[in-house]
Amino acid sequence: MEAKKPKDTPARKTASSAHDTEKRPVSNAPVPVLNQTADDPIDTESKRESEPPSWARYTNIPFRLLGYGVLMGWHFLLIYFSTALEATEPDAYVLLLRQLTLNAALAVTFIGLSLTGRKPNMLKLLLSPLAIAGIAVTGTVATAGIIYAQFCDVAVATVACMAVAGASEGLLLFAWLHFYSETETNYATQYISTSIVIGALAAFFIRHLTVEIAWVCFVTLPAISAGMLAISIRQTPV
């Protein structure tokens, strides 16, 4: 006959259970998570990539403030600035021609932007660095053309260059206003009002410079404003 196996005593069962528990892997135990410290190179590298460049903290507010002001200064000079070699005021006919052409170009540009400019694809294209650079080049060339056309006393060329300058100004105005509307609320109240004062002061002082220096300032204003817009959009994407 087969011998019967001795039954486990309670003490033996307890010892066996404790032994089995030590050998059995614990599947429900929480997995320890290593906390990332400040010295973690991976975490530090990711933070550096997300942070803006160090020079952004010093140029952030000035560029947003001055960029629109430079554009306003260009607008005032397009209407009132005398491009003659002598420091004389332009005659009434030239002023009227420039004002009518500029206002008509601005109106047509804003009507076109109101129909197509709010589309996401159009906004993305308009606010791209390549488009802003193109607007800057177009505005600069058109401003130089205004000086040359009035120097040669060619009314048709003056109207054509003023129309191109007005379209470039309208695109820059739309881009700046869209930038302000998509950022913090107080930009529109603080920056625009201050920028208009800065633009008026810039136009006033440029008009009282020597003619050659005033020409250089007048021609470079659209490029300066566009450059500040590109830097502002890079710092605060919209």
Tab-separated table of N, CA and C in Angstrom, residues 47-140:
chain	number	residue	atom	x	y	z
A	47	LYS	N	14.157	72.432	-22.523
A	47	LYS	CA	13.768	73.765	-22.076
A	47	LYS	C	14.467	74.841	-22.880
A	48	ARG	N	15.737	74.604	-23.205
A	48	ARG	CA	16.477	75.604	-23.981
A	48	ARG	C	15.897	75.753	-25.376
A	49	GLU	N	15.431	74.622	-25.959
A	49	GLU	CA	14.847	74.708	-27.297
A	49	GLU	C	13.537	75.475	-27.290
A	50	SER	N	12.765	75.374	-26.211
A	50	SER	CA	11.471	76.056	-26.154
A	50	SER	C	11.587	77.512	-25.761
A	51	GLU	N	12.689	77.901	-25.130
A	51	GLU	CA	12.840	79.282	-24.698
A	51	GLU	C	13.245	80.157	-25.880
A	52	PRO	N	12.785	81.438	-25.906
A	52	PRO	CA	13.204	82.355	-26.960
A	52	PRO	C	14.662	82.739	-26.787
A	53	PRO	N	15.292	83.278	-27.810
A	53	PRO	CA	16.692	83.688	-27.671
A	53	PRO	C	16.860	84.766	-26.615
A	54	SER	N	18.089	84.883	-26.126
A	54	SER	CA	18.342	85.795	-25.011
A	54	SER	C	18.111	87.252	-25.389
A	55	TRP	N	18.317	87.591	-26.673
A	55	TRP	CA	18.142	88.985	-27.055
A	55	TRP	C	16.679	89.374	-27.181
A	56	ALA	N	15.771	88.368	-27.134
A	56	ALA	CA	14.345	88.676	-27.317
A	56	ALA	C	13.785	89.502	-26.180
A	57	ARG	N	14.299	89.294	-24.967
A	57	ARG	CA	13.753	90.038	-23.828
A	57	ARG	C	14.057	91.530	-23.915
A	58	TYR	N	15.114	91.894	-24.651
A	58	TYR	CA	15.475	93.298	-24.762
A	58	TYR	C	14.843	93.975	-25.975
A	59	THR	N	14.476	93.214	-26.968
A	59	THR	CA	13.926	93.791	-28.201
A	59	THR	C	12.445	93.541	-28.355
A	60	ASN	N	11.836	92.795	-27.449
A	60	ASN	CA	10.448	92.398	-27.614
A	60	ASN	C	9.531	93.616	-27.653
A	61	ILE	N	9.539	94.404	-26.586
A	61	ILE	CA	8.649	95.560	-26.503
A	61	ILE	C	9.074	96.687	-27.452
A	62	PRO	N	10.353	97.059	-27.541
A	62	PRO	CA	10.719	98.156	-28.460
A	62	PRO	C	10.328	97.905	-29.901
A	63	PHE	N	10.531	96.694	-30.397
A	63	PHE	CA	10.201	96.433	-31.790
A	63	PHE	C	8.705	96.515	-32.026
A	64	ARG	N	7.911	95.986	-31.102
A	64	ARG	CA	6.454	96.073	-31.245
A	64	ARG	C	5.977	97.510	-31.140
A	65	LEU	N	6.679	98.292	-30.364
A	65	LEU	CA	6.280	99.681	-30.162
A	65	LEU	C	6.741	100.566	-31.316
A	66	LEU	N	7.987	100.388	-31.739
A	66	LEU	CA	8.570	101.276	-32.746
A	66	LEU	C	8.188	100.871	-34.167
A	67	GLY	N	7.931	99.580	-34.391
A	67	GLY	CA	7.675	99.132	-35.758
A	67	GLY	C	6.467	99.801	-36.378
A	68	TYR	N	5.378	99.852	-35.637
A	68	TYR	CA	4.179	100.521	-36.152
A	68	TYR	C	4.389	102.029	-36.226
A	69	GLY	N	5.175	102.578	-35.301
A	69	GLY	CA	5.469	104.013	-35.349
A	69	GLY	C	6.269	104.397	-36.579
A	70	VAL	N	7.234	103.551	-36.945
A	70	VAL	CA	8.002	103.799	-38.169
A	70	VAL	C	7.085	103.750	-39.388
A	71	LEU	N	6.144	102.827	-39.383
A	71	LEU	CA	5.192	102.746	-40.489
A	71	LEU	C	4.336	104.007	-40.571
A	72	MET	N	3.900	104.521	-39.425
A	72	MET	CA	3.120	105.761	-39.416
A	72	MET	C	3.958	106.954	-39.894
A	73	GLY	N	5.232	106.963	-39.513
A	73	GLY	CA	6.109	108.019	-40.012
A	73	GLY	C	6.244	107.978	-41.520
A	74	TRP	N	6.352	106.776	-42.072
A	74	TRP	CA	6.403	106.636	-43.533
A	74	TRP	C	5.104	107.124	-44.162
A	75	HIS	N	3.977	106.824	-43.541
A	75	HIS	CA	2.687	107.271	-44.068
A	75	HIS	C	2.607	108.796	-44.117
A	76	PHE	N	3.017	109.457	-43.047
A	76	PHE	CA	2.959	110.925	-43.024
A	76	PHE	C	3.893	111.533	-44.060
A	77	LEU	N	5.071	110.927	-44.223
A	77	LEU	CA	6.018	111.470	-45.193
A	77	LEU	C	5.566	111.230	-46.627
A	78	LEU	N	4.859	110.126	-46.875
A	78	LEU	CA	4.335	109.895	-48.222
A	78	LEU	C	3.375	110.999	-48.648
A	79	ILE	N	2.692	111.594	-47.689
A	79	ILE	CA	1.717	112.637	-48.021
A	79	ILE	C	2.356	114.015	-48.092
A	80	TYR	N	3.229	114.338	-47.114
A	80	TYR	CA	3.666	115.722	-46.939
A	80	TYR	C	5.131	115.973	-47.259
A	81	PHE	N	5.924	114.921	-47.446
A	81	PHE	CA	7.365	115.133	-47.582
A	81	PHE	C	7.696	115.710	-48.950
A	82	SER	N	8.550	116.725	-48.951
A	82	SER	CA	8.998	117.320	-50.200
A	82	SER	C	10.232	116.577	-50.695
A	83	THR	N	10.174	116.076	-51.913
A	83	THR	CA	11.305	115.343	-52.483
A	83	THR	C	12.173	116.221	-53.384
A	84	ALA	N	11.962	117.522	-53.340
A	84	ALA	CA	12.765	118.428	-54.161
A	84	ALA	C	14.160	118.578	-53.561
A	85	LEU	N	15.121	118.965	-54.395
A	85	LEU	CA	16.475	119.174	-53.907
A	85	LEU	C	16.538	120.327	-52.925
A	86	GLU	N	15.759	121.361	-53.185
A	86	GLU	CA	15.729	122.486	-52.272
A	86	GLU	C	14.759	122.190	-51.138
A	87	ALA	N	15.022	122.775	-50.007
A	87	ALA	CA	14.166	122.574	-48.829
A	87	ALA	C	12.920	123.434	-48.957
A	88	THR	N	12.074	123.067	-49.922
A	88	THR	CA	10.840	123.818	-50.159
A	88	THR	C	9.652	122.886	-50.002
A	89	GLU	N	8.504	123.461	-49.782
A	89	GLU	CA	7.279	122.684	-49.649
A	89	GLU	C	6.751	122.328	-51.041
A	90	PRO	N	6.215	121.127	-51.223
A	90	PRO	CA	5.636	120.774	-52.532
A	90	PRO	C	4.390	121.616	-52.809
A	91	ASP	N	4.124	121.846	-54.072
A	91	ASP	CA	2.961	122.659	-54.401
A	91	ASP	C	1.678	121.880	-54.141
A	92	ALA	N	0.563	122.612	-54.195
A	92	ALA	CA	-0.732	122.021	-53.835
A	92	ALA	C	-1.117	120.905	-54.800
A	93	TYR	N	-0.782	121.041	-56.070
A	93	TYR	CA	-1.152	120.020	-57.044
A	93	TYR	C	-0.449	118.692	-56.735
A	94	VAL	N	0.828	118.756	-56.402
A	94	VAL	CA	1.584	117.540	-56.099
A	94	VAL	C	1.055	116.887	-54.827
A	95	LEU	N	0.761	117.695	-53.823
A	95	LEU	CA	0.220	117.156	-52.577
A	95	LEU	C	-1.129	116.475	-52.796
A	96	LEU	N	-1.996	117.138	-53.581
A	96	LEU	CA	-3.304	116.555	-53.851
A	96	LEU	C	-3.172	115.248	-54.628
A	97	LEU	N	-2.284	115.220	-55.607
A	97	LEU	CA	-2.086	114.021	-56.408
A	97	LEU	C	-1.576	112.862	-55.546
A	98	ARG	N	-0.645	113.157	-54.672
A	98	ARG	CA	-0.084	112.118	-53.810
A	98	ARG	C	-1.121	111.620	-52.802
A	99	GLN	N	-1.876	112.531	-52.220
A	99	GLN	CA	-2.877	112.127	-51.227
A	99	GLN	C	-3.983	111.286	-51.848
A	100	LEU	N	-4.481	111.723	-53.005
A	100	LEU	CA	-5.544	110.959	-53.659
A	100	LEU	C	-5.067	109.565	-54.067
A	101	THR	N	-3.872	109.503	-54.639
A	101	THR	CA	-3.348	108.203	-55.068
A	101	THR	C	-3.106	107.286	-53.880
A	102	LEU	N	-2.517	107.824	-52.813
A	102	LEU	CA	-2.230	107.014	-51.637
A	102	LEU	C	-3.514	106.501	-50.985
A	103	ASN	N	-4.478	107.363	-50.822
A	103	ASN	CA	-5.739	106.953	-50.197
A	103	ASN	C	-6.493	105.934	-51.053
A	104	ALA	N	-6.462	106.130	-52.371
A	104	ALA	CA	-7.119	105.163	-53.253
A	104	ALA	C	-6.429	103.803	-53.188
A	105	ALA	N	-5.097	103.795	-53.154
A	105	ALA	CA	-4.372	102.532	-53.067
A	105	ALA	C	-4.634	101.833	-51.739
A	106	LEU	N	-4.671	102.598	-50.657
A	106	LEU	CA	-4.975	102.013	-49.351
A	106	LEU	C	-6.388	101.426	-49.328
A	107	ALA	N	-7.344	102.154	-49.904
A	107	ALA	CA	-8.725	101.675	-49.918
A	107	ALA	C	-8.851	100.375	-50.703
A	108	VAL	N	-8.248	100.325	-51.883
A	108	VAL	CA	-8.331	99.117	-52.705
A	108	VAL	C	-7.651	97.946	-51.995
A	109	THR	N	-6.512	98.203	-51.367
A	109	THR	CA	-5.790	97.140	-50.663
A	109	THR	C	-6.603	96.594	-49.507
A	110	PHE	N	-7.211	97.479	-48.721
A	110	PHE	CA	-7.984	97.023	-47.571
A	110	PHE	C	-9.269	96.314	-48.000
A	111	ILE	N	-9.878	96.760	-49.104
A	111	ILE	CA	-11.055	96.049	-49.599
A	111	ILE	C	-10.687	94.631	-50.029
A	112	GLY	N	-9.580	94.505	-50.740
A	112	GLY	CA	-9.132	93.176	-51.144
A	112	GLY	C	-8.770	92.295	-49.956
A	113	LEU	N	-8.112	92.878	-48.942
A	113	LEU	CA	-7.756	92.098	-47.753
A	113	LEU	C	-8.981	91.712	-46.934
A	114	SER	N	-9.995	92.587	-46.927
A	114	SER	CA	-11.216	92.251	-46.191
A	114	SER	C	-11.954	91.070	-46.812
A	115	LEU	N	-11.761	90.873	-48.110
A	115	LEU	CA	-12.424	89.757	-48.792
A	115	LEU	C	-11.630	88.456	-48.700
A	116	THR	N	-10.309	88.571	-48.703
A	116	THR	CA	-9.475	87.365	-48.748
A	116	THR	C	-8.489	87.260	-47.598
A	117	GLY	N	-8.239	88.360	-46.888
A	117	GLY	CA	-7.148	88.363	-45.918
A	117	GLY	C	-7.417	87.593	-44.650
A	118	ARG	N	-8.697	87.293	-44.325
A	118	ARG	CA	-9.005	86.571	-43.099
A	118	ARG	C	-8.917	85.064	-43.245
A	119	LYS	N	-8.675	84.590	-44.446
A	119	LYS	CA	-8.522	83.156	-44.637
A	119	LYS	C	-7.213	82.693	-44.019
A	120	PRO	N	-7.211	81.533	-43.347
A	120	PRO	CA	-5.980	81.086	-42.671
A	120	PRO	C	-4.791	80.949	-43.615
A	121	ASN	N	-5.023	80.429	-44.795
A	121	ASN	CA	-3.913	80.264	-45.735
A	121	ASN	C	-3.357	81.612	-46.177
A	122	MET	N	-4.254	82.579	-46.389
A	122	MET	CA	-3.812	83.909	-46.800
A	122	MET	C	-3.049	84.601	-45.681
A	123	LEU	N	-3.541	84.460	-44.444
A	123	LEU	CA	-2.843	85.061	-43.308
A	123	LEU	C	-1.460	84.446	-43.124
A	124	LYS	N	-1.389	83.140	-43.241
A	124	LYS	CA	-0.098	82.469	-43.091
A	124	LYS	C	0.880	82.921	-44.160
A	125	LEU	N	0.381	83.106	-45.379
A	125	LEU	CA	1.245	83.571	-46.467
A	125	LEU	C	1.674	85.013	-46.247
A	126	LEU	N	0.742	85.866	-45.827
A	126	LEU	CA	1.048	87.282	-45.645
A	126	LEU	C	2.046	87.509	-44.517
A	127	LEU	N	1.966	86.703	-43.466
A	127	LEU	CA	2.835	86.880	-42.302
A	127	LEU	C	4.109	86.051	-42.383
A	128	SER	N	4.354	85.417	-43.505
A	128	SER	CA	5.584	84.646	-43.660
A	128	SER	C	6.771	85.590	-43.868
A	129	PRO	N	7.970	85.170	-43.479
A	129	PRO	CA	9.154	86.038	-43.660
A	129	PRO	C	9.392	86.433	-45.106
A	130	LEU	N	9.124	85.516	-46.042
A	130	LEU	CA	9.344	85.839	-47.452
A	130	LEU	C	8.397	86.928	-47.922
A	131	ALA	N	7.117	86.854	-47.514
A	131	ALA	CA	6.154	87.880	-47.915
A	131	ALA	C	6.497	89.230	-47.292
A	132	ILE	N	6.886	89.236	-46.027
A	132	ILE	CA	7.249	90.495	-45.374
A	132	ILE	C	8.475	91.104	-46.039
A	133	ALA	N	9.447	90.263	-46.417
A	133	ALA	CA	10.624	90.776	-47.120
A	133	ALA	C	10.243	91.359	-48.477
A	134	GLY	N	9.311	90.691	-49.176
A	134	GLY	CA	8.860	91.218	-50.461
A	134	GLY	C	8.156	92.561	-50.324
A	135	ILE	N	7.336	92.696	-49.274
A	135	ILE	CA	6.661	93.977	-49.037
A	135	ILE	C	7.679	95.069	-48.736
A	136	ALA	N	8.712	94.728	-47.959
A	136	ALA	CA	9.744	95.708	-47.628
A	136	ALA	C	10.483	96.180	-48.882
A	137	VAL	N	10.836	95.243	-49.740
A	137	VAL	CA	11.550	95.608	-50.972
A	137	VAL	C	10.652	96.447	-51.881
A	138	THR	N	9.397	96.057	-52.007
A	138	THR	CA	8.470	96.803	-52.862
A	138	THR	C	8.262	98.217	-52.346
A	139	GLY	N	8.059	98.358	-51.031
A	139	GLY	CA	7.876	99.694	-50.471
A	139	GLY	C	9.103	100.564	-50.608
A	140	THR	N	10.279	99.964	-50.425
A	140	THR	CA	11.522	100.738	-50.555
A	140	THR	C	11.737	101.206	-51.990
